[in-house]
XYZ file of C-alpha atoms in Angstrom:
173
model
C 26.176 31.661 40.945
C 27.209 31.139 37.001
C 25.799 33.210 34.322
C 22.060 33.294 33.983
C 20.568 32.343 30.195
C 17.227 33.766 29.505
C 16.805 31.799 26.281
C 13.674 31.707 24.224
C 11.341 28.342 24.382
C 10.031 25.996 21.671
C 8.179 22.992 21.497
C 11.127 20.785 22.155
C 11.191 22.691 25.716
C 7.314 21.513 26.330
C 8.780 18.907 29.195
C 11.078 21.400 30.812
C 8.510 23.745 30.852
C 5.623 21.918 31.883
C 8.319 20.197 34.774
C 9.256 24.453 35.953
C 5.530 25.609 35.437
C 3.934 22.819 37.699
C 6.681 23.186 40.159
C 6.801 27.036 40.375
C 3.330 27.252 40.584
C 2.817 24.611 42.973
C 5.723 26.227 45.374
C 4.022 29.387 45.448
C 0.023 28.700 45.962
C -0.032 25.110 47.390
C -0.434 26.613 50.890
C -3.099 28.784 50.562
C -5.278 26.658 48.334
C -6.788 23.046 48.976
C -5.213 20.477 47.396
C -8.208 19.288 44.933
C -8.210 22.884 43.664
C -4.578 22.211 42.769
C -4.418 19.354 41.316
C -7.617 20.758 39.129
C -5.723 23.489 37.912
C -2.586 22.210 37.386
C -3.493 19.206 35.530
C -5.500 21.613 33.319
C -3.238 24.571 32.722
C 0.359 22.202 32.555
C -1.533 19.666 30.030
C 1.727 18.642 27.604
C -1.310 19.763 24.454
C -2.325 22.774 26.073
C 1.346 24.161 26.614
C 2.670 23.087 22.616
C -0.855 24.414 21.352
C 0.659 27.819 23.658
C 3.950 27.377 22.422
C 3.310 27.403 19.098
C 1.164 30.131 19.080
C 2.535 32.843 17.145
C 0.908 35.553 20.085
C 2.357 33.789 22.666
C 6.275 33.946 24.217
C 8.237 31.866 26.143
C 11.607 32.079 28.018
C 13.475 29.981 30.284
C 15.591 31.266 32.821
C 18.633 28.463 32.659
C 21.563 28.072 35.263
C 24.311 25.904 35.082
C 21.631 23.414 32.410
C 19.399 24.065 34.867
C 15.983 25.608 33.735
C 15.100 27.884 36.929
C 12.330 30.002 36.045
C 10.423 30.482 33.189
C 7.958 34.213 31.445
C 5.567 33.661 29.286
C 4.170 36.936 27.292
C 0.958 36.859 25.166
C -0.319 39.355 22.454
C -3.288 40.461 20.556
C -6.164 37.291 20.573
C -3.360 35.463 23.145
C -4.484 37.864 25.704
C -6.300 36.201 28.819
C -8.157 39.521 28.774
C -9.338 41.756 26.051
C -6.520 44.651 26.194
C -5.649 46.783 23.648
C -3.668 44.853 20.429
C -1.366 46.925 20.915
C -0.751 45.853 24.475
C 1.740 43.277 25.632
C 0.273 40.652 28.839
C 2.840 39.205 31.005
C 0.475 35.996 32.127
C 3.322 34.545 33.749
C 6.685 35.238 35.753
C 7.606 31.847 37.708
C 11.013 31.164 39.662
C 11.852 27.893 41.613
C 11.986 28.929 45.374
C 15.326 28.432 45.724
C 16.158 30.848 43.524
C 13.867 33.716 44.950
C 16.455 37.067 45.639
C 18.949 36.342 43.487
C 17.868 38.466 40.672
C 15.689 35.792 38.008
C 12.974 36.855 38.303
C 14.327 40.575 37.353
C 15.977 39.182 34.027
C 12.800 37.464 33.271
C 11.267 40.915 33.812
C 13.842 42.395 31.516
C 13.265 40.375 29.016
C 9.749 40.973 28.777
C 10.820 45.020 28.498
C 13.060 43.813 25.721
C 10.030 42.084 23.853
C 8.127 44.933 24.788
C 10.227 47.227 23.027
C 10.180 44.983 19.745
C 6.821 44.289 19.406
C 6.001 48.600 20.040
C 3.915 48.173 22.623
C 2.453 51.287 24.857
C 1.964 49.202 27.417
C 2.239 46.073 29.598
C -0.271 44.137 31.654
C -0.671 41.601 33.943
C -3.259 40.193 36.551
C -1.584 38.935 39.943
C -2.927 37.101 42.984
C -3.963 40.321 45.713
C -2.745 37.671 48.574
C 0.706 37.103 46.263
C 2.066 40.316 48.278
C 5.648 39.580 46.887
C 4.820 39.272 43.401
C 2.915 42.412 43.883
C 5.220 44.428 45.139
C 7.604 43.281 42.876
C 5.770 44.749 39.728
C 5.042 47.794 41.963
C 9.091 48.338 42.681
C 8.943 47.684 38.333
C 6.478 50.603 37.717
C 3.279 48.622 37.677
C -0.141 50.051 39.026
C -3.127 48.773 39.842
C -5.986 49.506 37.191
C -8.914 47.010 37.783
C -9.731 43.610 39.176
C -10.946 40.534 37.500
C -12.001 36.881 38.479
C -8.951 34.320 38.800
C -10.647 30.404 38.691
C -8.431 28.018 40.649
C -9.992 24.925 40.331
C -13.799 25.461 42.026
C -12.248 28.798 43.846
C -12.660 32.166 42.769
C -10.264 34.025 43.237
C -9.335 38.160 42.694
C -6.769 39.012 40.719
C -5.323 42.761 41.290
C -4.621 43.821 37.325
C -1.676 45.904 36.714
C -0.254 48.189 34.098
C 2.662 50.020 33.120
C 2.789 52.283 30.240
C 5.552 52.188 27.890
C 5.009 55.285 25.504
């Protein structure tokens, strides 16, 4: 494997990103959710307006995890109003930490996670936060192996199904 880029995103990455996003996502949930439910939430979420509108939010941070020209896996980090849940402003959210399935074990995902420590640690954060899928056991214990614990719950809406999202902290200072 060549040298993994984690290189920030910008509106001229909106294709790439809505291409890994809708992929990543799809690879990871598409067998435990109905396919209506999918397509709801994916046409919603991956909208080309909704992820420039995200992109150019000044709250809001995107990466792409690149091999060989190949975007891979993509974080995306949100701030102060960005938040999907009112944290502290202080706080930093990691909404999102996606890797193409062929690429699961071979580290991405853990230089995605570094760079969100990075941007972390230059925004002054005391802490990080993030709400994960409690039937996504390998996500889960990945941000548990990454210092993580569990703090609350809260509703995740995929498509017409609720579902409960384990929310997860780690503080920083």
């Amino acid at each position: 494997m060549n040298t993994l880029k984690i290189t920030k995103a910008s509106t001229n990455d909106v294709i790439q990103l809505q291409a890994i996003g809708r992929q990543t996502f799809s690879e990871t949930f598409a067998d435990a959710n109905s396919q209506e439910n999918m397509n709801k939430y994916l046409d919603k979420s991956f909208a080309l307006e909704k992820l420039t509108a995200e992109l150019n939010n000044p709250s809001s941070y995107f990466y792409l995890a690149v091999l060989d020209e190949k975007v891979v896996g993509y974080l995306k980090l949100n701030t102060g109003d960005a938040q999907t849940e009112k944290e502290s402003a202080d706080a930093l959210e990691i909404e999102r930490i996606y890797v193409a399935k062929e690429f699961h074990g071979k580290k991405v995902a853990q230089a995605l996670y570094a760079q969100a420590e990075h941007t972390a640690g230059e925004l002054k954060a005391s802490y990080m936060w993030l709400g994960v899928w409690e039937k996504n056991f390998r996500a889960v214990s990945f941000y548990t192996k990454n210092g993580f614990v569990q703090f609350d719950t809260h509703i995740f809406k995929l498509g017409d199904d609720e579902q409960t999202d384990l929310m997860m902290k780690k503080v920083l200072i």
